[in-house]
Amino acid sequence: MKRLSLLAAIIFGCFLAAPAYAFHPADETYGYVPPKKFASKHSAKTDADNSQALFGMGWDWGRPQKSHDTDDEDERADNKQSLTGGGEPRIAAKAPPKVSFRSSYAPGSIIIDTAGRRLYYVLSSKAAYRYPIAVGKQGFAWSGMEKISKKVAWPDWIPPAEMRARKPGLPVRMSGGVHNPLGAMALYLGNTLYRIHGTNDASSIGTASSSGCIRMTNANVMHLASIADVGTTVYVLKRLPANLSRVADRDG
């Protein structure tokens, strides 16, 4: 009995000494298990009894507790619909494999193969970086040409009105951080609502699950952002030409 008590005390002491969560640049989940409830930016607690599920791009959140610090209805409404994104750890950039990519696209261009769920950064007339991505789900896929208009690290997530109309439970805003579905970096595409961005759900990479944005792992999007400047041309294709696709998929 004394031995069991001693073992229990050691385990409990280690638990108290451990950090709440550990972040590592190479770990896409950051060693973190997402809680069901998040506080609003003005409230540090949530109401577990009255919370309703919020669904957004891979995670569920609880509705923030109403604030009673003010009688201003607009501020209470803002409190109720604003969420914090958590910490912003340093994410180490991770380069993808280089593959054969014989094409006429200019070096520095980005080619997105929607069907193949790959993004290519053209290095030369013969080679490219190949990144795995997630693309728009059925009914949300698109094609065309845009240019990167800005780059933002740990961006706030502001679901557009159309998305909130489809899913009324979504927050109006979520600040940047490890819980935020836009991840560590976002590359904005022209004046559209679309972005190439990181994610808080690395398991979605390789799927068709977004609302039209292009998702990458946080490590990969940090690498892409380090070599793709504002003004970079982005071609979003339904699929690569068959001859190019065969070579690009075979290499790497």
JSON list of N, CA, C and O in Angstrom, two decimals, residues 159-188:
[
{"chain": "A", "resi": 159, "resn": "PRO", "atom": "N", "xyz": [-15.18, 34.58, -40.88]},
{"chain": "A", "resi": 159, "resn": "PRO", "atom": "CA", "xyz": [-16.02, 33.87, -41.85]},
{"chain": "A", "resi": 159, "resn": "PRO", "atom": "C", "xyz": [-16.90, 34.84, -42.63]},
{"chain": "A", "resi": 159, "resn": "PRO", "atom": "O", "xyz": [-17.54, 35.70, -42.03]},
{"chain": "A", "resi": 160, "resn": "PRO", "atom": "N", "xyz": [-16.91, 34.75, -43.96]},
{"chain": "A", "resi": 160, "resn": "PRO", "atom": "CA", "xyz": [-17.75, 35.67, -44.74]},
{"chain": "A", "resi": 160, "resn": "PRO", "atom": "C", "xyz": [-19.22, 35.46, -44.45]},
{"chain": "A", "resi": 160, "resn": "PRO", "atom": "O", "xyz": [-19.64, 34.41, -43.93]},
{"chain": "A", "resi": 161, "resn": "ALA", "atom": "N", "xyz": [-20.01, 36.46, -44.77]},
{"chain": "A", "resi": 161, "resn": "ALA", "atom": "CA", "xyz": [-21.44, 36.41, -44.47]},
{"chain": "A", "resi": 161, "resn": "ALA", "atom": "C", "xyz": [-22.10, 35.19, -45.10]},
{"chain": "A", "resi": 161, "resn": "ALA", "atom": "O", "xyz": [-22.99, 34.58, -44.49]},
{"chain": "A", "resi": 162, "resn": "GLU", "atom": "N", "xyz": [-21.65, 34.82, -46.31]},
{"chain": "A", "resi": 162, "resn": "GLU", "atom": "CA", "xyz": [-22.24, 33.66, -46.98]},
{"chain": "A", "resi": 162, "resn": "GLU", "atom": "C", "xyz": [-22.01, 32.38, -46.18]},
{"chain": "A", "resi": 162, "resn": "GLU", "atom": "O", "xyz": [-22.89, 31.54, -46.08]},
{"chain": "A", "resi": 163, "resn": "MET", "atom": "N", "xyz": [-20.82, 32.25, -45.60]},
{"chain": "A", "resi": 163, "resn": "MET", "atom": "CA", "xyz": [-20.51, 31.06, -44.81]},
{"chain": "A", "resi": 163, "resn": "MET", "atom": "C", "xyz": [-21.33, 31.04, -43.53]},
{"chain": "A", "resi": 163, "resn": "MET", "atom": "O", "xyz": [-21.86, 30.00, -43.12]},
{"chain": "A", "resi": 164, "resn": "ARG", "atom": "N", "xyz": [-21.45, 32.20, -42.88]},
{"chain": "A", "resi": 164, "resn": "ARG", "atom": "CA", "xyz": [-22.23, 32.25, -41.64]},
{"chain": "A", "resi": 164, "resn": "ARG", "atom": "C", "xyz": [-23.71, 32.05, -41.90]},
{"chain": "A", "resi": 164, "resn": "ARG", "atom": "O", "xyz": [-24.44, 31.56, -41.03]},
{"chain": "A", "resi": 165, "resn": "ALA", "atom": "N", "xyz": [-24.16, 32.41, -43.12]},
{"chain": "A", "resi": 165, "resn": "ALA", "atom": "CA", "xyz": [-25.56, 32.16, -43.47]},
{"chain": "A", "resi": 165, "resn": "ALA", "atom": "C", "xyz": [-25.80, 30.66, -43.60]},
{"chain": "A", "resi": 165, "resn": "ALA", "atom": "O", "xyz": [-26.86, 30.16, -43.23]},
{"chain": "A", "resi": 166, "resn": "ARG", "atom": "N", "xyz": [-24.79, 29.94, -44.13]},
{"chain": "A", "resi": 166, "resn": "ARG", "atom": "CA", "xyz": [-24.92, 28.49, -44.26]},
{"chain": "A", "resi": 166, "resn": "ARG", "atom": "C", "xyz": [-24.79, 27.81, -42.90]},
{"chain": "A", "resi": 166, "resn": "ARG", "atom": "O", "xyz": [-25.43, 26.78, -42.66]},
{"chain": "A", "resi": 167, "resn": "LYS", "atom": "N", "xyz": [-23.94, 28.38, -42.03]},
{"chain": "A", "resi": 167, "resn": "LYS", "atom": "CA", "xyz": [-23.69, 27.79, -40.71]},
{"chain": "A", "resi": 167, "resn": "LYS", "atom": "C", "xyz": [-23.82, 28.89, -39.67]},
{"chain": "A", "resi": 167, "resn": "LYS", "atom": "O", "xyz": [-22.83, 29.49, -39.24]},
{"chain": "A", "resi": 168, "resn": "PRO", "atom": "N", "xyz": [-25.04, 29.19, -39.23]},
{"chain": "A", "resi": 168, "resn": "PRO", "atom": "CA", "xyz": [-25.27, 30.34, -38.33]},
{"chain": "A", "resi": 168, "resn": "PRO", "atom": "C", "xyz": [-24.49, 30.28, -37.03]},
{"chain": "A", "resi": 168, "resn": "PRO", "atom": "O", "xyz": [-24.30, 31.30, -36.38]},
{"chain": "A", "resi": 169, "resn": "GLY", "atom": "N", "xyz": [-24.02, 29.13, -36.62]},
{"chain": "A", "resi": 169, "resn": "GLY", "atom": "CA", "xyz": [-23.29, 29.03, -35.36]},
{"chain": "A", "resi": 169, "resn": "GLY", "atom": "C", "xyz": [-21.86, 29.51, -35.40]},
{"chain": "A", "resi": 169, "resn": "GLY", "atom": "O", "xyz": [-21.21, 29.60, -34.36]},
{"chain": "A", "resi": 170, "resn": "LEU", "atom": "N", "xyz": [-21.33, 29.84, -36.58]},
{"chain": "A", "resi": 170, "resn": "LEU", "atom": "CA", "xyz": [-19.94, 30.25, -36.68]},
{"chain": "A", "resi": 170, "resn": "LEU", "atom": "C", "xyz": [-19.70, 31.60, -36.01]},
{"chain": "A", "resi": 170, "resn": "LEU", "atom": "O", "xyz": [-20.59, 32.45, -35.99]},
{"chain": "A", "resi": 171, "resn": "PRO", "atom": "N", "xyz": [-18.50, 31.81, -35.46]},
{"chain": "A", "resi": 171, "resn": "PRO", "atom": "CA", "xyz": [-18.20, 33.11, -34.85]},
{"chain": "A", "resi": 171, "resn": "PRO", "atom": "C", "xyz": [-18.05, 34.19, -35.92]},
{"chain": "A", "resi": 171, "resn": "PRO", "atom": "O", "xyz": [-17.79, 33.90, -37.09]},
{"chain": "A", "resi": 172, "resn": "VAL", "atom": "N", "xyz": [-18.22, 35.43, -35.52]},
{"chain": "A", "resi": 172, "resn": "VAL", "atom": "CA", "xyz": [-17.99, 36.56, -36.42]},
{"chain": "A", "resi": 172, "resn": "VAL", "atom": "C", "xyz": [-16.50, 36.73, -36.67]},
{"chain": "A", "resi": 172, "resn": "VAL", "atom": "O", "xyz": [-16.08, 37.06, -37.78]},
{"chain": "A", "resi": 173, "resn": "ARG", "atom": "N", "xyz": [-15.70, 36.48, -35.65]},
{"chain": "A", "resi": 173, "resn": "ARG", "atom": "CA", "xyz": [-14.24, 36.64, -35.76]},
{"chain": "A", "resi": 173, "resn": "ARG", "atom": "C", "xyz": [-13.56, 35.69, -34.80]},
{"chain": "A", "resi": 173, "resn": "ARG", "atom": "O", "xyz": [-14.05, 35.42, -33.71]},
{"chain": "A", "resi": 174, "resn": "MET", "atom": "N", "xyz": [-12.40, 35.19, -35.23]},
{"chain": "A", "resi": 174, "resn": "MET", "atom": "CA", "xyz": [-11.52, 34.43, -34.34]},
{"chain": "A", "resi": 174, "resn": "MET", "atom": "C", "xyz": [-10.11, 34.94, -34.55]},
{"chain": "A", "resi": 174, "resn": "MET", "atom": "O", "xyz": [-9.62, 35.02, -35.68]},
{"chain": "A", "resi": 175, "resn": "SER", "atom": "N", "xyz": [-9.46, 35.33, -33.47]},
{"chain": "A", "resi": 175, "resn": "SER", "atom": "CA", "xyz": [-8.11, 35.85, -33.60]},
{"chain": "A", "resi": 175, "resn": "SER", "atom": "C", "xyz": [-7.14, 34.75, -34.01]},
{"chain": "A", "resi": 175, "resn": "SER", "atom": "O", "xyz": [-7.40, 33.56, -33.85]},
{"chain": "A", "resi": 176, "resn": "GLY", "atom": "N", "xyz": [-5.98, 35.15, -34.56]},
{"chain": "A", "resi": 176, "resn": "GLY", "atom": "CA", "xyz": [-5.00, 34.19, -35.02]},
{"chain": "A", "resi": 176, "resn": "GLY", "atom": "C", "xyz": [-4.43, 33.37, -33.87]},
{"chain": "A", "resi": 176, "resn": "GLY", "atom": "O", "xyz": [-4.31, 33.84, -32.74]},
{"chain": "A", "resi": 177, "resn": "GLY", "atom": "N", "xyz": [-4.06, 32.12, -34.17]},
{"chain": "A", "resi": 177, "resn": "GLY", "atom": "CA", "xyz": [-3.48, 31.25, -33.16]},
{"chain": "A", "resi": 177, "resn": "GLY", "atom": "C", "xyz": [-3.65, 29.79, -33.54]},
{"chain": "A", "resi": 177, "resn": "GLY", "atom": "O", "xyz": [-4.19, 29.47, -34.60]},
{"chain": "A", "resi": 178, "resn": "VAL", "atom": "N", "xyz": [-3.20, 28.91, -32.67]},
{"chain": "A", "resi": 178, "resn": "VAL", "atom": "CA", "xyz": [-3.17, 27.48, -32.99]},
{"chain": "A", "resi": 178, "resn": "VAL", "atom": "C", "xyz": [-4.55, 26.85, -33.12]},
{"chain": "A", "resi": 178, "resn": "VAL", "atom": "O", "xyz": [-4.69, 25.79, -33.72]},
{"chain": "A", "resi": 179, "resn": "HIS", "atom": "N", "xyz": [-5.58, 27.48, -32.59]},
{"chain": "A", "resi": 179, "resn": "HIS", "atom": "CA", "xyz": [-6.93, 26.95, -32.74]},
{"chain": "A", "resi": 179, "resn": "HIS", "atom": "C", "xyz": [-7.60, 27.46, -34.01]},
{"chain": "A", "resi": 179, "resn": "HIS", "atom": "O", "xyz": [-8.65, 26.95, -34.41]},
{"chain": "A", "resi": 180, "resn": "ASN", "atom": "N", "xyz": [-7.02, 28.47, -34.63]},
{"chain": "A", "resi": 180, "resn": "ASN", "atom": "CA", "xyz": [-7.63, 29.12, -35.77]},
{"chain": "A", "resi": 180, "resn": "ASN", "atom": "C", "xyz": [-7.51, 28.26, -37.03]},
{"chain": "A", "resi": 180, "resn": "ASN", "atom": "O", "xyz": [-6.42, 27.77, -37.33]},
{"chain": "A", "resi": 181, "resn": "PRO", "atom": "N", "xyz": [-8.59, 28.04, -37.78]},
{"chain": "A", "resi": 181, "resn": "PRO", "atom": "CA", "xyz": [-8.52, 27.16, -38.96]},
{"chain": "A", "resi": 181, "resn": "PRO", "atom": "C", "xyz": [-7.67, 27.68, -40.11]},
{"chain": "A", "resi": 181, "resn": "PRO", "atom": "O", "xyz": [-7.38, 26.92, -41.03]},
{"chain": "A", "resi": 182, "resn": "LEU", "atom": "N", "xyz": [-7.23, 28.96, -40.07]},
{"chain": "A", "resi": 182, "resn": "LEU", "atom": "CA", "xyz": [-6.36, 29.47, -41.12]},
{"chain": "A", "resi": 182, "resn": "LEU", "atom": "C", "xyz": [-4.88, 29.17, -40.86]},
{"chain": "A", "resi": 182, "resn": "LEU", "atom": "O", "xyz": [-4.04, 29.40, -41.72]},
{"chain": "A", "resi": 183, "resn": "GLY", "atom": "N", "xyz": [-4.57, 28.67, -39.69]},
{"chain": "A", "resi": 183, "resn": "GLY", "atom": "CA", "xyz": [-3.21, 28.24, -39.41]},
{"chain": "A", "resi": 183, "resn": "GLY", "atom": "C", "xyz": [-2.21, 29.37, -39.28]},
{"chain": "A", "resi": 183, "resn": "GLY", "atom": "O", "xyz": [-2.55, 30.52, -38.99]},
{"chain": "A", "resi": 184, "resn": "ALA", "atom": "N", "xyz": [-0.94, 29.03, -39.55]},
{"chain": "A", "resi": 184, "resn": "ALA", "atom": "CA", "xyz": [0.17, 29.93, -39.26]},
{"chain": "A", "resi": 184, "resn": "ALA", "atom": "C", "xyz": [0.40, 31.01, -40.30]},
{"chain": "A", "resi": 184, "resn": "ALA", "atom": "O", "xyz": [1.09, 31.99, -40.03]},
{"chain": "A", "resi": 185, "resn": "MET", "atom": "N", "xyz": [-0.16, 30.87, -41.50]},
{"chain": "A", "resi": 185, "resn": "MET", "atom": "CA", "xyz": [0.11, 31.83, -42.57]},
{"chain": "A", "resi": 185, "resn": "MET", "atom": "C", "xyz": [-1.01, 31.77, -43.59]},
{"chain": "A", "resi": 185, "resn": "MET", "atom": "O", "xyz": [-1.55, 30.69, -43.87]},
{"chain": "A", "resi": 186, "resn": "ALA", "atom": "N", "xyz": [-1.35, 32.93, -44.15]},
{"chain": "A", "resi": 186, "resn": "ALA", "atom": "CA", "xyz": [-2.33, 32.98, -45.24]},
{"chain": "A", "resi": 186, "resn": "ALA", "atom": "C", "xyz": [-1.78, 33.84, -46.37]},
{"chain": "A", "resi": 186, "resn": "ALA", "atom": "O", "xyz": [-1.26, 34.93, -46.13]},
{"chain": "A", "resi": 187, "resn": "LEU", "atom": "N", "xyz": [-1.87, 33.32, -47.59]},
{"chain": "A", "resi": 187, "resn": "LEU", "atom": "CA", "xyz": [-1.53, 34.06, -48.80]},
{"chain": "A", "resi": 187, "resn": "LEU", "atom": "C", "xyz": [-2.85, 34.40, -49.47]},
{"chain": "A", "resi": 187, "resn": "LEU", "atom": "O", "xyz": [-3.57, 33.51, -49.94]},
{"chain": "A", "resi": 188, "resn": "TYR", "atom": "N", "xyz": [-3.19, 35.67, -49.52]},
{"chain": "A", "resi": 188, "resn": "TYR", "atom": "CA", "xyz": [-4.47, 36.12, -50.05]},
{"chain": "A", "resi": 188, "resn": "TYR", "atom": "C", "xyz": [-4.40, 36.18, -51.57]},
{"chain": "A", "resi": 188, "resn": "TYR", "atom": "O", "xyz": [-3.41, 36.62, -52.14]}
]
